[in-house]
Amino acid sequence: MTHPPTLRGETFKGVASFTEQKEKTLEKFKEHNIVKAMVADGELWYDNERSDLIIIGGKNKPIDALRAQYNEGKLGVIGEMAPFYGKILANDPSQMPYFELAQELEIPVGFHVFPGGPNYGIHVLPEMLGGMRTYNAGPLQLEDVLVKYPHLRLYIMHGGWPYLEDVKALMYAHPNLYVDVAVINWILPQEEFHTYLKVLITAGFGDRIMFGSDQMVWPQVISIGIESVNNADFLTLDQKEDIFYNNAARFLKLSEKEIKKHKSE
């Protein structure tokens, strides 16, 4: 699958098979010293010799199935949750059992809001994205969830772009809310990405921003996303380290032993 031109004017040729996807992705992990990555449906990677790298994300399954998956040691995150593709909001009663399970099991939730798919995706891929609407994709839909489940560790995928003020308000109100910069670090023009990132940093939320790629079938964009963060001249080395590792280590509650091992590598 070839990605339509992004707002940067770039397009990407996708991998031809799942085997190629694993091989190319693991090559990028090695190239960039990536030590942990949340992979939706990551149980498909479980038999891989580097399965220690994969945090398995589970979604779109009955609650009992997710609980059984967790009990088998094959569920580390509930995500990515993306009910807005079906015009369903986060606070819909149908979604609450997933948040309740995550809080009970003390595992994080990755929640997908806008942007969804490529720019103009409703028109480019109507068969896949025809149910997506910008009016129901804003991050404020998560506030009822964050209030009801105050111990839930939740991160907004794709930084909540372009709803910047809403993201700041939610992060100000809820200390257990993080964001990642997946997709927006390769799909947006670099200046726009940097503007968005700098506002969150300046607002005081630099300790809750995590790197991500959401590369889907384009492993090459991992490198572009990393470079987009590294090219941000307003970030200090410490702030980059926070985005690339420290914030996620805290969010995921990695042990001191594991953190020490990762940093020694």
Tab-separated table of C-alpha atoms in Angstrom:
chain	number	residue	atom	x	y	z
A	1	MET	CA	0.000	0.000	0.000
A	2	THR	CA	1.383	3.374	-0.990
A	3	HIS	CA	0.684	6.227	1.415
A	4	PRO	CA	-0.991	9.216	-0.280
A	5	PRO	CA	1.065	12.450	-0.214
A	6	THR	CA	1.301	13.838	3.321
A	7	LEU	CA	1.090	17.528	4.152
A	8	ARG	CA	4.886	17.455	3.760
A	9	GLY	CA	4.345	16.356	0.183
A	10	GLU	CA	5.945	12.970	0.820
A	11	THR	CA	4.638	9.531	-0.043
A	12	PHE	CA	5.815	6.089	1.060
A	13	LYS	CA	5.719	2.626	-0.419
A	14	GLY	CA	4.415	0.039	2.018
A	15	VAL	CA	5.826	-3.379	2.787
A	16	ALA	CA	4.653	-6.330	0.724
A	17	SER	CA	4.027	-8.829	3.531
A	18	PHE	CA	3.805	-9.271	7.291
A	19	THR	CA	7.190	-10.984	7.238
A	20	GLU	CA	8.764	-7.980	5.545
A	21	GLN	CA	7.009	-5.710	8.031
A	22	LYS	CA	8.610	-7.511	10.990
A	23	GLU	CA	12.029	-7.639	9.373
A	24	LYS	CA	12.088	-3.971	8.344
A	25	THR	CA	10.661	-2.814	11.661
A	26	LEU	CA	13.210	-4.766	13.688
A	27	GLU	CA	15.941	-3.310	11.489
A	28	LYS	CA	14.735	0.165	12.450
A	29	PHE	CA	14.632	-0.839	16.114
A	30	LYS	CA	18.285	-1.897	15.899
A	31	GLU	CA	19.310	1.166	13.897
A	32	HIS	CA	17.792	3.580	16.398
A	33	ASN	CA	18.314	1.629	19.648
A	34	ILE	CA	14.583	1.248	20.213
A	35	VAL	CA	14.100	-0.924	23.293
A	36	LYS	CA	10.309	-0.952	23.684
A	37	ALA	CA	7.404	-0.398	21.301
A	38	MET	CA	3.662	-0.756	21.706
A	39	VAL	CA	2.299	-2.758	18.786
A	40	ALA	CA	-1.444	-3.076	18.261
A	41	ASP	CA	-2.267	-6.775	17.833
A	42	GLY	CA	1.299	-7.395	18.946
A	43	GLU	CA	0.532	-10.977	19.926
A	44	LEU	CA	1.361	-11.753	16.292
A	45	TRP	CA	4.953	-10.839	17.179
A	46	TYR	CA	5.073	-12.957	20.321
A	47	ASP	CA	7.065	-15.829	18.846
A	48	ASN	CA	9.685	-13.488	17.463
A	49	GLU	CA	13.147	-13.785	18.970
A	50	ARG	CA	12.970	-10.106	19.958
A	51	SER	CA	9.515	-10.274	21.502
A	52	ASP	CA	10.993	-8.569	24.576
A	53	LEU	CA	10.826	-5.369	22.534
A	54	ILE	CA	7.088	-5.597	21.989
A	55	ILE	CA	4.432	-4.300	24.345
A	56	ILE	CA	1.317	-6.023	23.077
A	57	GLY	CA	-1.706	-3.825	22.472
A	58	GLY	CA	-5.123	-5.450	22.366
A	59	LYS	CA	-8.369	-3.996	21.052
A	60	ASN	CA	-11.741	-4.733	19.474
A	61	LYS	CA	-12.252	-7.875	21.524
A	62	PRO	CA	-14.729	-8.865	24.220
A	63	ILE	CA	-13.617	-7.941	27.735
A	64	ASP	CA	-13.289	-11.581	28.752
A	65	ALA	CA	-10.994	-12.234	25.780
A	66	LEU	CA	-8.756	-9.305	26.719
A	67	ARG	CA	-8.646	-10.474	30.334
A	68	ALA	CA	-7.645	-13.975	29.206
A	69	GLN	CA	-4.981	-12.470	26.947
A	70	TYR	CA	-3.609	-10.520	29.907
A	71	ASN	CA	-3.578	-13.651	32.085
A	72	GLU	CA	-1.507	-15.364	29.384
A	73	GLY	CA	1.043	-12.560	29.617
A	74	LYS	CA	0.153	-11.299	26.151
A	75	LEU	CA	-1.457	-7.928	26.856
A	76	GLY	CA	0.407	-4.821	28.007
A	77	VAL	CA	-1.796	-2.016	26.680
A	78	ILE	CA	-5.412	-1.660	25.657
A	79	GLY	CA	-5.105	0.084	22.339
A	80	GLU	CA	-5.306	1.495	20.038
A	81	MET	CA	-8.865	2.410	20.860
A	82	ALA	CA	-10.426	4.326	17.976
A	83	PRO	CA	-14.213	4.276	18.343
A	84	PHE	CA	-14.561	7.629	16.594
A	85	TYR	CA	-14.130	5.840	13.260
A	86	GLY	CA	-17.559	4.432	13.996
A	87	LYS	CA	-18.942	7.768	15.279
A	88	ILE	CA	-18.709	6.560	18.902
A	89	LEU	CA	-17.225	8.782	21.604
A	90	ALA	CA	-14.908	7.723	24.422
A	91	ASN	CA	-17.577	8.273	27.072
A	92	ASP	CA	-20.118	6.060	25.318
A	93	PRO	CA	-21.308	3.272	27.662
A	94	SER	CA	-20.011	0.698	25.187
A	95	GLN	CA	-16.443	1.913	25.771
A	96	MET	CA	-16.420	2.182	29.557
A	97	PRO	CA	-15.721	-1.513	30.248
A	98	TYR	CA	-12.387	-1.208	28.423
A	99	PHE	CA	-11.242	1.685	30.600
A	100	GLU	CA	-12.487	-0.115	33.703
A	101	LEU	CA	-10.518	-3.232	32.764
A	102	ALA	CA	-7.361	-1.206	32.138
A	103	GLN	CA	-7.603	0.462	35.533
A	104	GLU	CA	-8.268	-2.889	37.214
A	105	LEU	CA	-5.302	-4.576	35.514
A	106	GLU	CA	-3.127	-1.464	35.956
A	107	ILE	CA	-2.198	-1.340	32.284
A	108	PRO	CA	-2.309	1.750	30.057
A	109	VAL	CA	-4.791	2.740	27.390
A	110	GLY	CA	-3.792	4.216	24.041
A	111	PHE	CA	-6.673	6.284	22.683
A	112	HIS	CA	-6.805	7.460	19.081
A	113	VAL	CA	-8.353	10.810	18.291
A	114	PHE	CA	-7.746	13.060	15.298
A	115	PRO	CA	-5.859	12.905	12.923
A	116	GLY	CA	-7.128	9.645	11.522
A	117	GLY	CA	-5.655	8.268	8.353
A	118	PRO	CA	-4.039	10.466	5.693
A	119	ASN	CA	-5.093	14.036	5.087
A	120	TYR	CA	-8.395	14.102	3.174
A	121	GLY	CA	-8.808	10.479	4.230
A	122	ILE	CA	-12.612	10.626	4.263
A	123	HIS	CA	-12.453	11.337	0.535
A	124	VAL	CA	-9.333	9.340	-0.368
A	125	LEU	CA	-10.330	6.142	1.494
A	126	PRO	CA	-14.104	6.388	2.024
A	127	GLU	CA	-14.488	2.622	2.343
A	128	MET	CA	-12.099	2.647	5.341
A	129	LEU	CA	-12.530	6.117	6.835
A	130	GLY	CA	-16.037	7.067	5.757
A	131	GLY	CA	-17.307	7.074	9.343
A	132	MET	CA	-14.668	9.511	10.575
A	133	ARG	CA	-15.802	13.013	11.500
A	134	THR	CA	-13.714	15.907	12.797
A	135	TYR	CA	-16.494	17.055	15.110
A	136	ASN	CA	-16.312	13.858	17.193
A	137	ALA	CA	-12.526	13.451	17.161
A	138	GLY	CA	-11.534	16.039	19.769
A	139	PRO	CA	-9.756	14.997	22.983
A	140	LEU	CA	-12.288	16.565	25.381
A	141	GLN	CA	-14.407	13.455	24.926
A	142	LEU	CA	-11.931	11.772	27.300
A	143	GLU	CA	-12.608	13.971	30.316
A	144	ASP	CA	-15.534	11.934	31.658
A	145	VAL	CA	-13.319	8.847	31.398
A	146	LEU	CA	-10.426	10.498	33.255
A	147	VAL	CA	-12.760	11.637	36.028
A	148	LYS	CA	-14.487	8.276	36.383
A	149	TYR	CA	-11.206	6.331	36.377
A	150	PRO	CA	-8.741	8.602	38.188
A	151	HIS	CA	-6.036	5.927	38.427
A	152	LEU	CA	-6.135	5.083	34.726
A	153	ARG	CA	-2.936	5.639	32.768
A	154	LEU	CA	-4.082	6.976	29.429
A	155	TYR	CA	-2.237	8.484	26.513
A	156	ILE	CA	-3.658	10.342	23.549
A	157	MET	CA	-2.172	9.116	20.331
A	158	HIS	CA	-0.960	11.650	17.761
A	159	GLY	CA	-0.666	14.376	20.366
A	160	GLY	CA	-4.295	15.406	20.079
A	161	TRP	CA	-3.424	17.587	17.073
A	162	PRO	CA	-4.849	20.067	16.123
A	163	TYR	CA	-6.865	20.571	19.324
A	164	LEU	CA	-3.939	22.161	21.155
A	165	GLU	CA	-5.821	24.221	23.715
A	166	ASP	CA	-8.018	21.272	24.630
A	167	VAL	CA	-4.939	19.078	25.089
A	168	LYS	CA	-3.330	21.642	27.368
A	169	ALA	CA	-6.510	21.937	29.414
A	170	LEU	CA	-6.801	18.159	29.834
A	171	MET	CA	-3.138	17.740	30.753
A	172	TYR	CA	-3.422	20.584	33.253
A	173	ALA	CA	-6.447	18.946	34.884
A	174	HIS	CA	-5.355	15.289	34.801
A	175	PRO	CA	-1.788	14.284	35.772
A	176	ASN	CA	-2.301	10.712	34.548
A	177	LEU	CA	-2.783	11.863	30.940
A	178	TYR	CA	0.135	11.648	28.500
A	179	VAL	CA	0.408	12.188	24.731
A	180	ASP	CA	2.543	10.671	22.028
A	181	VAL	CA	3.755	12.385	18.867
A	182	ALA	CA	3.162	9.478	16.511
A	183	VAL	CA	2.059	10.330	12.963
A	184	ILE	CA	2.255	14.076	13.486
A	185	ASN	CA	6.055	13.775	13.476
A	186	TRP	CA	6.051	12.595	9.852
A	187	ILE	CA	2.704	13.566	8.343
A	188	LEU	CA	2.722	17.276	9.267
A	189	PRO	CA	5.139	19.839	7.844
A	190	GLN	CA	8.068	19.940	10.236
A	191	GLU	CA	7.444	23.578	11.183
A	192	GLU	CA	3.850	22.786	12.140
A	193	PHE	CA	4.955	19.785	14.196
A	194	HIS	CA	7.603	21.861	15.937
A	195	THR	CA	5.110	24.639	16.666
A	196	TYR	CA	2.726	22.154	18.259
A	197	LEU	CA	5.458	20.447	20.250
A	198	LYS	CA	6.979	23.706	21.445
A	199	VAL	CA	3.661	24.942	22.827
A	200	LEU	CA	3.287	21.783	24.934
A	201	ILE	CA	6.882	22.096	26.136
A	202	THR	CA	6.483	25.784	26.952
A	203	ALA	CA	3.253	25.053	28.809
A	204	GLY	CA	5.161	22.750	31.168
A	205	PHE	CA	4.144	19.326	29.868
A	206	GLY	CA	7.532	18.140	28.624
A	207	ASP	CA	7.516	15.303	31.149
A	208	ARG	CA	4.400	13.716	29.605
A	209	ILE	CA	5.235	13.658	25.900
A	210	MET	CA	6.315	10.310	24.403
A	211	PHE	CA	7.775	9.339	21.065
A	212	GLY	CA	5.757	7.173	18.712
A	213	SER	CA	5.564	6.458	15.002
A	214	ASP	CA	2.325	4.595	14.190
A	215	GLN	CA	4.224	3.463	11.115
A	216	MET	CA	1.591	0.863	10.163
A	217	VAL	CA	3.156	-0.606	6.979
A	218	TRP	CA	5.802	2.067	6.384
A	219	PRO	CA	8.751	1.302	8.732
A	220	GLN	CA	10.847	3.986	7.034
A	221	VAL	CA	8.819	6.730	8.729
A	222	ILE	CA	10.271	5.717	12.108
A	223	SER	CA	13.498	7.426	11.040
A	224	ILE	CA	11.640	10.518	9.837
A	225	GLY	CA	9.764	10.805	13.138
A	226	ILE	CA	12.971	10.527	15.145
A	227	GLU	CA	14.692	13.127	13.000
A	228	SER	CA	11.727	15.487	13.402
A	229	VAL	CA	12.253	15.459	17.164
A	230	ASN	CA	16.034	15.682	16.915
A	231	ASN	CA	15.748	18.657	14.553
A	232	ALA	CA	13.762	20.664	17.105
A	233	ASP	CA	16.407	23.197	18.101
A	234	PHE	CA	14.288	24.500	20.984
A	235	LEU	CA	14.624	21.153	22.787
A	236	THR	CA	17.507	20.497	25.150
A	237	LEU	CA	19.219	17.112	25.169
A	238	ASP	CA	17.458	16.331	28.444
A	239	GLN	CA	14.069	17.153	26.915
A	240	LYS	CA	14.806	14.917	23.943
A	241	GLU	CA	15.802	12.117	26.302
A	242	ASP	CA	12.505	12.576	28.122
A	243	ILE	CA	10.518	12.315	24.880
A	244	PHE	CA	12.483	9.363	23.528
A	245	TYR	CA	12.697	7.350	26.755
A	246	ASN	CA	12.235	8.755	30.256
A	247	ASN	CA	8.587	9.743	30.004
A	248	ALA	CA	7.551	6.388	28.554
A	249	ALA	CA	9.604	4.498	31.148
A	250	ARG	CA	7.720	6.319	33.899
A	251	PHE	CA	4.353	5.913	32.182
A	252	LEU	CA	4.910	2.185	31.664
A	253	LYS	CA	6.257	1.772	35.212
A	254	LEU	CA	9.428	0.070	34.048
A	255	SER	CA	11.588	-1.237	36.865
A	256	GLU	CA	14.819	0.456	37.833
A	257	LYS	CA	16.622	-2.712	36.766
A	258	GLU	CA	15.093	-2.600	33.304
A	259	ILE	CA	15.770	1.121	32.936
A	260	LYS	CA	19.410	0.622	33.928
A	261	LYS	CA	19.718	-2.223	31.397
A	262	HIS	CA	18.217	-0.123	28.599
A	263	LYS	CA	20.464	2.858	29.290
A	264	SER	CA	23.551	0.698	29.474
A	265	GLU	CA	22.763	-0.520	25.961
